[in-house]
GROMACS .gro file of C-alpha atoms in nm:
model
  202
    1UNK     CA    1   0.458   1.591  -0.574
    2UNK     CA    2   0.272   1.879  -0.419
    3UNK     CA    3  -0.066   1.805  -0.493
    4UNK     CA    4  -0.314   1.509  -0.511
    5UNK     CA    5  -0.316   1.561  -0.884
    6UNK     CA    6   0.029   1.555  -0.952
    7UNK     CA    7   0.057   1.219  -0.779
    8UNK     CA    8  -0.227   1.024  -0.925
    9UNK     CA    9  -0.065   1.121  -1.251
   10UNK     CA   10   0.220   1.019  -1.120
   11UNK     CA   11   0.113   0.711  -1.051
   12UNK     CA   12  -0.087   0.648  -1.349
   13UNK     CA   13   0.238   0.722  -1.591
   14UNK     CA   14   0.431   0.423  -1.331
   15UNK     CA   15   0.148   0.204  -1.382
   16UNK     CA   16   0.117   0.253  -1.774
   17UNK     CA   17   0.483   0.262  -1.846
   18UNK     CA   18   0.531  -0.079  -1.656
   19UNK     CA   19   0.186  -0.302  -1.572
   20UNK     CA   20   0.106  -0.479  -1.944
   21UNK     CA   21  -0.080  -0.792  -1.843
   22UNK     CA   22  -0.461  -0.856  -1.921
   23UNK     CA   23  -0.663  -0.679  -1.650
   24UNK     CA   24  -0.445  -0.372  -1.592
   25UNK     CA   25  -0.604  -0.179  -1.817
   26UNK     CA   26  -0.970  -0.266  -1.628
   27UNK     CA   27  -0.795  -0.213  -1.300
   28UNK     CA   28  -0.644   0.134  -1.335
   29UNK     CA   29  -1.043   0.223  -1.462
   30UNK     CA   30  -1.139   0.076  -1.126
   31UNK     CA   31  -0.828   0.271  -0.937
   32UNK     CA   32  -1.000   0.603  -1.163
   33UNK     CA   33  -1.353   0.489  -1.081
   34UNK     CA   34  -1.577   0.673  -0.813
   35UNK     CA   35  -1.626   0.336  -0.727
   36UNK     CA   36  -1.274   0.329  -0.557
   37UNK     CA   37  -1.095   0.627  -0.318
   38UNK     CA   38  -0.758   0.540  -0.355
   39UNK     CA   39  -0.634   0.817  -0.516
   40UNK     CA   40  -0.823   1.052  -0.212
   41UNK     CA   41  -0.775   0.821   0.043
   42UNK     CA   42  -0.522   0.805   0.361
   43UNK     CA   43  -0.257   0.579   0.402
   44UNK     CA   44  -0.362   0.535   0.778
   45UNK     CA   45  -0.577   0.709   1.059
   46UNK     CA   46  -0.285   0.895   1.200
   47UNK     CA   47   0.041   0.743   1.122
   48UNK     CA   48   0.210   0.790   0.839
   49UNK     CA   49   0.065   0.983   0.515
   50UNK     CA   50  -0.200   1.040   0.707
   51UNK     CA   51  -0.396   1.277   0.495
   52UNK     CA   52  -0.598   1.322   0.127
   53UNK     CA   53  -0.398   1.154  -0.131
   54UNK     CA   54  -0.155   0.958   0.151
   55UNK     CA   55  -0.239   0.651   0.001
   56UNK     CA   56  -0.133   0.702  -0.340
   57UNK     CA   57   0.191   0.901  -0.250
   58UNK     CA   58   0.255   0.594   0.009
   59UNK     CA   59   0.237   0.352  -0.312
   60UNK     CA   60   0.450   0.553  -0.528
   61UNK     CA   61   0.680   0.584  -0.226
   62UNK     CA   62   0.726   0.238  -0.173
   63UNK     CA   63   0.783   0.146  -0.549
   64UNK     CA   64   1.083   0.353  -0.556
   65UNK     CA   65   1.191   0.224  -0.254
   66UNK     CA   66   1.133  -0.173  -0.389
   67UNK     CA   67   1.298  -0.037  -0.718
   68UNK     CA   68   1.618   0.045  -0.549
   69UNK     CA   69   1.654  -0.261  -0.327
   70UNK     CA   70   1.578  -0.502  -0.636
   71UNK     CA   71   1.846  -0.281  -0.821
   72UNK     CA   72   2.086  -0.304  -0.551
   73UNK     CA   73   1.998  -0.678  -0.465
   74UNK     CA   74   2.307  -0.907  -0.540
   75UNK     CA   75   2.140  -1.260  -0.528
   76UNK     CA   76   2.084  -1.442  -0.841
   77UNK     CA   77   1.679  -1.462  -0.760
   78UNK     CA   78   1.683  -1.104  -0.759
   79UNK     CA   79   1.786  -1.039  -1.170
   80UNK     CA   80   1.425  -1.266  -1.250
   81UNK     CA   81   1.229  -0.966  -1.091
   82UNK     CA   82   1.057  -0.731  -1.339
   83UNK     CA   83   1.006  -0.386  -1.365
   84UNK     CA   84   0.627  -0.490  -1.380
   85UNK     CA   85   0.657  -0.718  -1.097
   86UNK     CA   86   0.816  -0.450  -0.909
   87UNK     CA   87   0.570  -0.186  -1.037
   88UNK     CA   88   0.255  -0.433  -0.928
   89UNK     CA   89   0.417  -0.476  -0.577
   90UNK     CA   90   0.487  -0.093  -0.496
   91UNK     CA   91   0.247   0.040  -0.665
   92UNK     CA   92  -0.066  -0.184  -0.519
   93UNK     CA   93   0.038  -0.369  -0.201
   94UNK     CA   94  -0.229  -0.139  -0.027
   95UNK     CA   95  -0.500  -0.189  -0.238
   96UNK     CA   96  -0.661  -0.332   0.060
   97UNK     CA   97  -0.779   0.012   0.236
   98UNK     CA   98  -0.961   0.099  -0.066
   99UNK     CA   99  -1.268   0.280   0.073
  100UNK     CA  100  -1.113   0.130   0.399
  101UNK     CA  101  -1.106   0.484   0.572
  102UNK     CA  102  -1.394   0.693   0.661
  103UNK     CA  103  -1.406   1.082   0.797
  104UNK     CA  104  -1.587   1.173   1.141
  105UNK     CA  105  -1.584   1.487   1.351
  106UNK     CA  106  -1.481   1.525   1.737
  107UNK     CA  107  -1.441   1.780   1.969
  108UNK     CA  108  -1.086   1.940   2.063
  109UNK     CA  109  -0.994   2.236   2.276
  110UNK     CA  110  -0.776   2.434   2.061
  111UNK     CA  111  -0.490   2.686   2.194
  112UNK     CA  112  -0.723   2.910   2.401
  113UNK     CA  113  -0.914   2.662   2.549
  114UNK     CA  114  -1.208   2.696   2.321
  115UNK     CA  115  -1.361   2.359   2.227
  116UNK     CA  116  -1.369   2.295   1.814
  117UNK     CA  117  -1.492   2.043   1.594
  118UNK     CA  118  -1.214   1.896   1.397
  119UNK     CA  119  -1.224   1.623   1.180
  120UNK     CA  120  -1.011   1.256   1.183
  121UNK     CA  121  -1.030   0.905   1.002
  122UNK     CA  122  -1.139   0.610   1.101
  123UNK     CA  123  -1.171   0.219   1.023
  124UNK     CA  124  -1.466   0.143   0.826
  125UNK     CA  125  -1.347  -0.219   0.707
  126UNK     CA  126  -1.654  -0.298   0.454
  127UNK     CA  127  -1.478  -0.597   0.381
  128UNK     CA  128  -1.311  -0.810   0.679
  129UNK     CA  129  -1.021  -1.022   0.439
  130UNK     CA  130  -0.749  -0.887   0.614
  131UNK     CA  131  -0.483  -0.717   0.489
  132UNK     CA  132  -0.193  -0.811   0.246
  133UNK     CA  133  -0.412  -1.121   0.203
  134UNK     CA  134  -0.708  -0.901   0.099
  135UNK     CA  135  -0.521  -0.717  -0.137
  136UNK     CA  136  -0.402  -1.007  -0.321
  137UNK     CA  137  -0.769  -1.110  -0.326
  138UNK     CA  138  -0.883  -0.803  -0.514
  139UNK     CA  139  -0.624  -0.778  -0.736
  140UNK     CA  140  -0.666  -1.159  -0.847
  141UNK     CA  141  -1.016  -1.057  -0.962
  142UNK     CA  142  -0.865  -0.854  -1.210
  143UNK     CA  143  -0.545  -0.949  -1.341
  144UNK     CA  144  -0.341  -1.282  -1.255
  145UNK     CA  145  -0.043  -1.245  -1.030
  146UNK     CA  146   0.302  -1.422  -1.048
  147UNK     CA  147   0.367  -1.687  -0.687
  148UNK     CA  148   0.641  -1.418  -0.597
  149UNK     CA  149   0.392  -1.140  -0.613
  150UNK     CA  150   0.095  -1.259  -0.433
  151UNK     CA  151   0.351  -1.373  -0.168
  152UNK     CA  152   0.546  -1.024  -0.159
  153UNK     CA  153   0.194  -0.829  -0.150
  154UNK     CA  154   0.064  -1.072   0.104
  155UNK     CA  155   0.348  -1.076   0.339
  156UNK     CA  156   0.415  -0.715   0.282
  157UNK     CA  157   0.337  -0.633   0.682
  158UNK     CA  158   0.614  -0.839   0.764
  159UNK     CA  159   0.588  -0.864   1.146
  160UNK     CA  160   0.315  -0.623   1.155
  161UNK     CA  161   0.101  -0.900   0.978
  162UNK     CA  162  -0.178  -0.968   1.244
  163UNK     CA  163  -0.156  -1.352   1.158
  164UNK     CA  164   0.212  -1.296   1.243
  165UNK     CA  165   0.097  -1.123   1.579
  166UNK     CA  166  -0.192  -1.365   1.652
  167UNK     CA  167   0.107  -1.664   1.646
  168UNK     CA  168   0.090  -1.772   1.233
  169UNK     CA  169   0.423  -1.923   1.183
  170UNK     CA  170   0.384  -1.908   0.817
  171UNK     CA  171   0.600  -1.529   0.731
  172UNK     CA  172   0.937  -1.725   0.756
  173UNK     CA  173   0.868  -1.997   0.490
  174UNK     CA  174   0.770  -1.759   0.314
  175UNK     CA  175   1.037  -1.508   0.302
  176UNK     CA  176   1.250  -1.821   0.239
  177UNK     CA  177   1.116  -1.928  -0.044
  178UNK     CA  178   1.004  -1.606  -0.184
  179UNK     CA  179   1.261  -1.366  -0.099
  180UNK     CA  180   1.087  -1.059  -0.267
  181UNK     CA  181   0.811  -1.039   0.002
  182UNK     CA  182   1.116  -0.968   0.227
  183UNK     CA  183   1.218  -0.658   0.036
  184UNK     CA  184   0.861  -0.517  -0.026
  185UNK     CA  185   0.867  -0.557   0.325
  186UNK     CA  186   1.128  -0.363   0.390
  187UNK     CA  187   1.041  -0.082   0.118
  188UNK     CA  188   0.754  -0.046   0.288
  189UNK     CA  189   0.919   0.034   0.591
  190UNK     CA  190   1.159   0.269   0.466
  191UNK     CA  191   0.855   0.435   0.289
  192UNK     CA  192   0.682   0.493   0.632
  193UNK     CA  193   0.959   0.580   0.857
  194UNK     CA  194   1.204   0.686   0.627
  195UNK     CA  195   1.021   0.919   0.348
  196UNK     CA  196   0.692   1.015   0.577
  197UNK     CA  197   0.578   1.065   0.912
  198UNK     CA  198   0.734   0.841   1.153
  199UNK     CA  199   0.482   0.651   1.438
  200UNK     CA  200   0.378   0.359   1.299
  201UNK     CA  201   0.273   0.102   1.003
  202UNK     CA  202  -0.091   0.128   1.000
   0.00000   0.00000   0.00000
């Protein structure tokens, strides 16, 4: 997957070989939409995937990822997980930094000194929901989502959550009684440090 094409079609075959349900057809328009930058888009300012396309090839990354660990999974809960629910999870946990990201210039002294203009992202958050909760938010508007889903895209941060930073007890019931937000957490995490840049999970 070498260019931004070949990963939004990528993506697009995942999503139309696995997501069925009423709505997916009107979200994946939205996804296409220049109403939407996902498929341009970054999957952070300067951590991992970090560039044009990032977020997509993030997504795709971390469905594979959530695909093996549900595969490999031995627990009983884990043979009631669908390809689809697997494909909604991966696929659109970070639906959430849609038109999130935003480019803006700076100076930089390059190798000889000389001060350039070079560009970088940055947060333009048009819509303050959060984040795993905000993605469950937009995706509700368009299709309805399964209790394990909405928990496993919601709590997809993990620790990283900033309710979980700010003090929110709520991540362990919730891995407890919804075990699959504890491996899209974790396929998210091998996705970022594992399969692209290492630094962070932005």
């Amino acid at each position: 997957m070498d260019t931004m094409q070949a990963v939004k079609e990528t993506f697009i075959k995942i999503y139309n070989d696995n997501i069925k349900r009423k709505g997916a057809k009107e979200f994946l328009d939205y996804l296409c939409s220049s109403s939407s930058d996902f498929f341009e888009a970054p999957a952070s300012t300067r951590f991992h995937s970090s560039e044009p396309g990032g977020l997509c090839m993030h997504s795709i990354k971390v469905y594979y990822r959530l695909k093996e660990l549900v595969a490999n999974e031995k627990s009983s809960w884990a043979k009631n997980i669908t390809d689809e629910s697997i494909a909604i999870v991966g696929l659109l946990h970070d639906v959430c930094k849609i038109n999130f990201y935003k480019v803006e210039i700076r100076n930089r002294k390059d190798e000889s000194g000389e001060w350039i203009k070079v560009p970088f992202y940055t947060v333009d958050e048009e819509l303050p929901y959060g984040h795993g909760e905000k993605s469950v938010y937009i995706l509700s508007s368009y299709m309805k989502l399964s209790r394990d889903e909405a928990m496993a895209i919601n709590w997809h941060m993990g620790g990283f959550d900033p309710r979980v930073l700010g003090g929110s007890y709520q991540l362990g019931p919730a891995c407890y009684k919804h075990p699959f937000a504890v491996l899209a957490h974790a396929a998210d995490l091998f996705a970022t440090y594992f399969d692209e840049n290492p630094g962070g999970n932005e």
